[in-house]
GROMACS .gro file of C-alpha atoms in nm:
model
  320
    1MET     CA    1  29.635   2.652  13.721
    2TRP     CA    2  29.788   2.991  13.653
    3GLU     CA    3  30.042   2.842  13.414
    4PHE     CA    4  29.756   2.688  13.219
    5GLU     CA    5  29.578   3.023  13.219
    6LYS     CA    6  29.885   3.194  13.071
    7ASN     CA    7  29.912   2.938  12.792
    8SER     CA    8  29.541   2.932  12.713
    9SER     CA    9  29.435   3.031  12.360
   10LYS     CA   10  29.067   3.093  12.444
   11GLU     CA   11  29.080   3.462  12.361
   12THR     CA   12  29.191   3.399  12.003
   13LYS     CA   13  28.997   3.078  11.933
   14PHE     CA   14  28.644   3.188  12.021
   15PRO     CA   15  28.428   3.499  11.959
   16ASP     CA   16  28.383   3.754  12.236
   17PHE     CA   17  28.049   3.831  12.400
   18ALA     CA   18  28.143   4.200  12.358
   19ASP     CA   19  28.087   4.161  11.983
   20MET     CA   20  27.741   4.007  12.026
   21LYS     CA   21  27.467   4.260  11.951
   22GLY     CA   22  27.166   4.268  12.185
   23GLN     CA   23  27.049   3.938  12.339
   24GLU     CA   24  27.126   4.045  12.696
   25PHE     CA   25  26.883   3.784  12.827
   26VAL     CA   26  27.066   3.510  12.636
   27LYS     CA   27  27.407   3.633  12.759
   28ARG     CA   28  27.277   3.627  13.117
   29ALA     CA   29  27.152   3.270  13.073
   30ALA     CA   30  27.488   3.165  12.928
   31GLU     CA   31  27.671   3.312  13.228
   32ILE     CA   32  27.441   3.132  13.473
   33ALA     CA   33  27.479   2.805  13.283
   34VAL     CA   34  27.859   2.813  13.285
   35ALA     CA   35  27.882   2.940  13.644
   36GLY     CA   36  27.685   2.642  13.773
   37GLY     CA   37  27.774   2.383  13.509
   38HIS     CA   38  27.413   2.368  13.386
   39ASN     CA   39  27.296   2.229  13.052
   40LEU     CA   40  27.147   2.493  12.821
   41LEU     CA   41  26.897   2.488  12.533
   42LEU     CA   42  26.868   2.792  12.305
   43ILE     CA   43  26.545   2.824  12.102
   44GLY     CA   44  26.509   3.089  11.834
   45PRO     CA   45  26.490   3.170  11.462
   46PRO     CA   46  26.790   3.152  11.226
   47GLY     CA   47  27.024   3.448  11.271
   48SER     CA   48  26.933   3.511  11.635
   49GLY     CA   49  27.284   3.428  11.758
   50LYS     CA   50  27.237   3.075  11.894
   51SER     CA   51  27.555   2.930  11.740
   52MET     CA   52  27.757   3.240  11.826
   53THR     CA   53  27.639   3.216  12.186
   54ALA     CA   54  27.759   2.857  12.205
   55LYS     CA   55  28.102   2.952  12.069
   56CYS     CA   56  28.121   3.250  12.310
   57ILE     CA   57  28.044   3.010  12.597
   58ALA     CA   58  28.361   2.819  12.510
   59GLY     CA   59  28.554   3.140  12.577
   60ILE     CA   60  28.418   3.195  12.930
   61LEU     CA   61  28.480   2.846  13.070
   62PRO     CA   62  28.697   2.850  13.384
   63PRO     CA   63  29.059   2.729  13.358
   64LEU     CA   64  29.153   2.366  13.413
   65ASP     CA   65  29.342   2.244  13.715
   66LEU     CA   66  29.621   1.989  13.672
   67ARG     CA   67  29.402   1.686  13.753
   68GLU     CA   68  29.139   1.785  13.498
   69SER     CA   69  29.405   1.856  13.237
   70LEU     CA   70  29.555   1.510  13.281
   71GLU     CA   71  29.210   1.346  13.258
   72ILE     CA   72  29.135   1.517  12.926
   73THR     CA   73  29.482   1.449  12.788
   74LYS     CA   74  29.445   1.078  12.870
   75ILE     CA   75  29.118   1.057  12.671
   76TYR     CA   76  29.262   1.236  12.368
   77SER     CA   77  29.583   1.030  12.376
   78VAL     CA   78  29.378   0.708  12.344
   79LEU     CA   79  29.256   0.835  12.004
   80GLY     CA   80  29.593   0.977  11.901
   81LEU     CA   81  29.466   1.335  11.912
   82VAL     CA   82  29.743   1.480  12.128
   83ASP     CA   83  29.992   1.726  11.979
   84GLU     CA   84  30.345   1.585  12.017
   85LYS     CA   85  30.494   1.932  12.070
   86THR     CA   86  30.246   2.035  12.342
   87PRO     CA   87  30.104   1.706  12.468
   88LEU     CA   88  29.931   1.843  12.778
   89ILE     CA   89  29.584   1.983  12.698
   90VAL     CA   90  29.534   2.310  12.886
   91ASP     CA   91  29.199   2.434  12.744
   92ARG     CA   92  28.857   2.288  12.814
   93PRO     CA   93  28.728   2.110  12.502
   94PHE     CA   94  28.451   2.245  12.282
   95ARG     CA   95  28.299   1.973  12.059
   96GLU     CA   96  28.044   2.069  11.793
   97VAL     CA   97  27.856   1.766  11.660
   98HIS     CA   98  27.659   1.755  11.333
   99HIS     CA   99  27.304   1.619  11.342
  100THR     CA  100  27.401   1.327  11.113
  101ALA     CA  101  27.621   1.181  11.391
  102THR     CA  102  27.548   0.821  11.489
  103LYS     CA  103  27.500   0.681  11.838
  104ALA     CA  104  27.848   0.525  11.822
  105ALA     CA  105  28.002   0.859  11.725
  106LEU     CA  106  27.841   1.024  12.026
  107ILE     CA  107  27.892   0.770  12.304
  108GLY     CA  108  28.177   0.563  12.159
  109GLY     CA  109  28.185   0.221  12.001
  110GLY     CA  110  28.375  -0.041  11.807
  111THR     CA  111  28.464  -0.404  11.874
  112ILE     CA  112  28.711  -0.273  12.128
  113PRO     CA  113  28.524   0.046  12.226
  114HIS     CA  114  28.688   0.385  12.194
  115PRO     CA  115  28.566   0.716  12.343
  116GLY     CA  116  28.299   0.911  12.156
  117GLU     CA  117  28.219   1.281  12.134
  118ILE     CA  118  28.070   1.299  12.483
  119SER     CA  119  28.398   1.175  12.630
  120LEU     CA  120  28.600   1.410  12.409
  121ALA     CA  121  28.385   1.688  12.559
  122HIS     CA  122  28.470   1.575  12.915
  123LYS     CA  123  28.515   1.880  13.143
  124GLY     CA  124  28.413   2.103  12.852
  125VAL     CA  125  28.117   2.172  12.621
  126LEU     CA  126  27.925   1.948  12.381
  127PHE     CA  127  27.734   2.163  12.129
  128LEU     CA  128  27.442   2.011  11.939
  129ASP     CA  129  27.301   2.249  11.676
  130GLU     CA  130  26.965   2.186  11.504
  131LEU     CA  131  26.866   1.956  11.792
  132PRO     CA  132  26.536   1.823  11.642
  133GLU     CA  133  26.726   1.709  11.331
  134PHE     CA  134  26.915   1.448  11.533
  135ARG     CA  135  26.765   1.099  11.527
  136ARG     CA  136  26.552   1.053  11.836
  137ASP     CA  137  26.724   0.728  11.936
  138THR     CA  138  27.060   0.907  11.906
  139LEU     CA  139  26.954   1.175  12.153
  140GLU     CA  140  26.804   0.922  12.392
  141VAL     CA  141  27.142   0.752  12.446
  142LEU     CA  142  27.262   1.079  12.601
  143ARG     CA  143  27.014   1.056  12.888
  144GLN     CA  144  27.223   0.824  13.105
  145PRO     CA  145  27.555   1.011  13.055
  146LEU     CA  146  27.384   1.345  13.125
  147GLU     CA  147  27.257   1.203  13.454
  148GLU     CA  148  27.555   0.998  13.570
  149ARG     CA  149  27.843   1.181  13.391
  150TYR     CA  150  27.999   0.866  13.252
  151VAL     CA  151  27.903   0.612  12.985
  152ASN     CA  152  27.906   0.232  13.011
  153LEU     CA  153  27.956   0.017  12.700
  154SER     CA  154  27.908  -0.361  12.712
  155ARG     CA  155  28.088  -0.581  12.461
  156THR     CA  156  28.169  -0.950  12.425
  157TYR     CA  157  28.516  -0.894  12.566
  158GLY     CA  158  28.398  -0.698  12.869
  159ASN     CA  159  28.245  -0.376  12.998
  160TYR     CA  160  28.403  -0.037  12.935
  161THR     CA  161  28.347   0.289  13.121
  162PHE     CA  162  28.442   0.627  12.977
  163PRO     CA  163  28.415   0.964  13.158
  164ALA     CA  164  28.152   1.204  13.020
  165ASN     CA  165  28.119   1.497  13.258
  166PHE     CA  166  28.033   1.766  13.004
  167MET     CA  167  27.811   2.071  12.977
  168LEU     CA  168  27.550   2.029  12.703
  169VAL     CA  169  27.465   2.335  12.493
  170ALA     CA  170  27.195   2.273  12.233
  171ALA     CA  171  27.017   2.496  11.981
  172MET     CA  172  26.699   2.459  11.781
  173ASN     CA  173  26.453   2.655  11.568
  174PRO     CA  174  26.101   2.697  11.708
  175CYS     CA  175  25.945   2.533  11.401
  176PRO     CA  176  26.049   2.368  11.068
  177CYS     CA  177  26.069   2.701  10.880
  178GLY     CA  178  26.226   2.875  11.179
  179CYS     CA  179  25.995   3.180  11.183
  180PHE     CA  180  25.738   3.097  11.455
  181PRO     CA  181  25.576   3.299  11.613
  182ASN     CA  182  25.648   3.561  11.343
  183ALA     CA  183  25.368   3.625  11.091
  184ASN     CA  184  25.599   3.496  10.816
  185CYS     CA  185  25.579   3.143  10.958
  186THR     CA  186  25.441   2.897  10.698
  187CYS     CA  187  25.404   2.601  10.936
  188THR     CA  188  25.073   2.461  11.056
  189PRO     CA  189  25.012   2.409  11.431
  190LEU     CA  190  25.041   2.033  11.376
  191GLN     CA  191  25.377   2.072  11.202
  192ILE     CA  192  25.507   2.294  11.483
  193GLN     CA  193  25.388   2.048  11.748
  194ALA     CA  194  25.539   1.751  11.565
  195TYR     CA  195  25.870   1.934  11.522
  196GLN     CA  196  25.897   2.025  11.889
  197ASN     CA  197  25.789   1.675  11.996
  198ARG     CA  198  26.102   1.531  11.836
  199ILE     CA  199  26.268   1.619  12.167
  200SER     CA  200  26.132   1.390  12.437
  201ARG     CA  201  26.025   1.514  12.781
  202PRO     CA  202  26.276   1.287  12.962
  203PHE     CA  203  26.557   1.438  12.753
  204LEU     CA  204  26.438   1.795  12.817
  205ASP     CA  205  26.418   1.714  13.188
  206ARG     CA  206  26.797   1.686  13.187
  207ILE     CA  207  26.843   2.040  13.052
  208ASP     CA  208  26.844   2.299  13.332
  209LEU     CA  209  26.794   2.616  13.127
  210CYS     CA  210  26.570   2.661  12.821
  211VAL     CA  211  26.605   3.012  12.680
  212GLU     CA  212  26.437   3.196  12.393
  213ALA     CA  213  26.675   3.377  12.158
  214SER     CA  214  26.456   3.633  11.982
  215GLN     CA  215  26.532   3.802  11.650
  216VAL     CA  216  26.792   4.080  11.693
  217LYS     CA  217  26.644   4.428  11.655
  218TYR     CA  218  26.786   4.690  11.418
  219GLU     CA  219  26.872   4.936  11.696
  220HIS     CA  220  27.096   4.671  11.853
  221LEU     CA  221  27.268   4.589  11.523
  222SER     CA  222  27.334   4.956  11.449
  223ASP     CA  223  27.462   5.030  11.801
  224GLU     CA  224  27.840   5.073  11.786
  225GLN     CA  225  27.885   5.045  12.162
  226LYS     CA  226  28.030   4.711  12.271
  227GLY     CA  227  27.883   4.505  12.551
  228GLU     CA  228  28.059   4.337  12.841
  229SER     CA  229  28.359   4.129  12.733
  230SER     CA  230  28.399   3.754  12.777
  231LYS     CA  231  28.706   3.827  12.990
  232GLU     CA  232  28.497   4.016  13.248
  233ILE     CA  233  28.222   3.753  13.248
  234ARG     CA  234  28.482   3.480  13.293
  235LYS     CA  235  28.620   3.654  13.604
  236ARG     CA  236  28.279   3.629  13.772
  237ILE     CA  237  28.243   3.267  13.666
  238CYS     CA  238  28.583   3.177  13.810
  239ARG     CA  239  28.486   3.342  14.139
  240VAL     CA  240  28.158   3.149  14.157
  241ARG     CA  241  28.323   2.819  14.061
  242GLU     CA  242  28.578   2.872  14.339
  243MET     CA  243  28.292   2.930  14.587
  244GLN     CA  244  28.137   2.600  14.479
  245ARG     CA  245  28.467   2.415  14.501
  246ILE     CA  246  28.512   2.525  14.862
  247ARG     CA  247  28.147   2.464  14.953
  248TYR     CA  248  28.137   2.110  14.812
  249LYS     CA  249  28.490   1.993  14.888
  250GLU     CA  250  28.357   1.728  15.130
  251THR     CA  251  28.084   1.599  14.895
  252GLY     CA  252  28.269   1.520  14.572
  253ASN     CA  253  28.051   1.765  14.377
  254LEU     CA  254  28.220   2.030  14.165
  255THR     CA  255  27.928   2.249  14.058
  256ASN     CA  256  27.571   2.329  14.157
  257ALA     CA  257  27.441   2.126  13.862
  258MET     CA  258  27.578   1.810  14.026
  259LEU     CA  259  27.375   1.850  14.347
  260GLU     CA  260  27.132   1.572  14.429
  261GLY     CA  261  26.974   1.396  14.726
  262ASP     CA  262  27.086   1.513  15.071
  263ALA     CA  263  27.333   1.763  14.923
  264LEU     CA  264  27.052   1.930  14.727
  265ASN     CA  265  26.838   1.957  15.041
  266LYS     CA  266  27.128   2.093  15.245
  267TYR     CA  267  27.259   2.359  15.007
  268CYS     CA  268  26.929   2.463  14.845
  269LYS     CA  269  26.720   2.524  15.156
  270LEU     CA  270  26.423   2.755  15.110
  271GLY     CA  271  26.257   2.997  15.349
  272THR     CA  272  25.882   3.026  15.402
  273LYS     CA  273  25.827   3.279  15.120
  274GLU     CA  274  26.048   3.082  14.882
  275LYS     CA  275  25.861   2.757  14.954
  276LYS     CA  276  25.533   2.928  14.872
  277VAL     CA  277  25.669   3.046  14.536
  278MET     CA  278  25.785   2.695  14.448
  279GLU     CA  279  25.456   2.541  14.562
  280GLN     CA  280  25.266   2.766  14.322
  281ALA     CA  281  25.514   2.703  14.041
  282PHE     CA  282  25.497   2.327  14.089
  283SER     CA  283  25.123   2.316  14.025
  284VAL     CA  284  25.099   2.589  13.760
  285MET     CA  285  25.394   2.466  13.552
  286ASN     CA  286  25.320   2.095  13.605
  287LEU     CA  287  25.678   2.032  13.716
  288THR     CA  288  25.830   1.689  13.757
  289ALA     CA  289  26.052   1.607  14.055
  290ARG     CA  290  26.355   1.643  13.828
  291GLY     CA  291  26.226   1.977  13.699
  292TYR     CA  292  26.179   2.101  14.055
  293SER     CA  293  26.538   2.016  14.149
  294ARG     CA  294  26.666   2.181  13.828
  295ILE     CA  295  26.505   2.509  13.930
  296LEU     CA  296  26.656   2.489  14.280
  297LYS     CA  297  27.004   2.424  14.142
  298THR     CA  298  26.975   2.709  13.892
  299ALA     CA  299  26.852   2.944  14.166
  300ARG     CA  300  27.150   2.840  14.380
  301THR     CA  301  27.382   2.952  14.098
  302ILE     CA  302  27.199   3.285  14.057
  303ALA     CA  303  27.233   3.341  14.432
  304ASP     CA  304  27.607   3.261  14.409
  305LEU     CA  305  27.651   3.521  14.134
  306GLU     CA  306  27.506   3.776  14.376
  307GLU     CA  307  27.722   3.636  14.660
  308SER     CA  308  27.408   3.550  14.858
  309ASP     CA  309  27.423   3.265  15.109
  310ALA     CA  310  27.049   3.208  15.091
  311ILE     CA  311  26.826   3.145  14.790
  312LYS     CA  312  26.574   3.430  14.776
  313VAL     CA  313  26.244   3.481  14.595
  314LYS     CA  314  26.408   3.688  14.317
  315HIS     CA  315  26.657   3.409  14.249
  316LEU     CA  316  26.376   3.154  14.215
  317GLN     CA  317  26.176   3.389  13.992
  318GLU     CA  318  26.468   3.432  13.752
  319ALA     CA  319  26.531   3.057  13.747
  320LEU     CA  320  26.162   2.992  13.674
   0.00000   0.00000   0.00000
């Protein structure tokens, strides 16, 4: 692992969170998402730093171990995307997909199927900008891979399975013109509702964190003081990922986002006060069963960042 870390080019390839002005809430959400392997949706007007956040996330991903590196290299070698001089891939992939992409481009296809973007993002990040501009049927094919972390393709000559264990980072404007709820917004309530409804509830149910990226204020832009660097954030993420690796070594899970069933009940136990908070949230927020488990898994990650064995009320409140 340490050899991979030495050869990594993350620091030169991607922007640094230290150069991102303001948006502390968004930075915090990005750290939580990467620490627990959670999917993340950023909602905000143009120029609020959504795309930059996604690129910064690529720079705080934990290093690969040898097994993961070989898995990724195998996928890329199938498509002839491996560099002959340095054939072993040592950085986690970051795949940015345009909204004109087809279903086949995303999940793979062809008479003899080949891996698509979600497999090329295996063990890394898949970034979908302008999420509502994607065709709805294109987004819906991601539901099964997001849940099961692999994709099955059936063809005349047989069935094919490709790995697709990726972290989804998506970004969208709050309305067609991008200004809502600012007074400059020219969209009608019906237009705003129709725009947001392009993303189905079942798809949103597979995204653990939905975060508002507000317009950056002048005082933040004019502030010459730099924030916390990606290098420092990445150290905390590596520590939390190592905690999860040790905790789940008997279960086959790698991150908190992968918890389900008995493992979710075991590692996300709540005390009496915490259960009361979730009971109120369940009714007030009209949560689904999947939404309830998402909040528990996110709270588990927040607790890990604080090195807390138990999930406390403050962890649930931040997750909510």
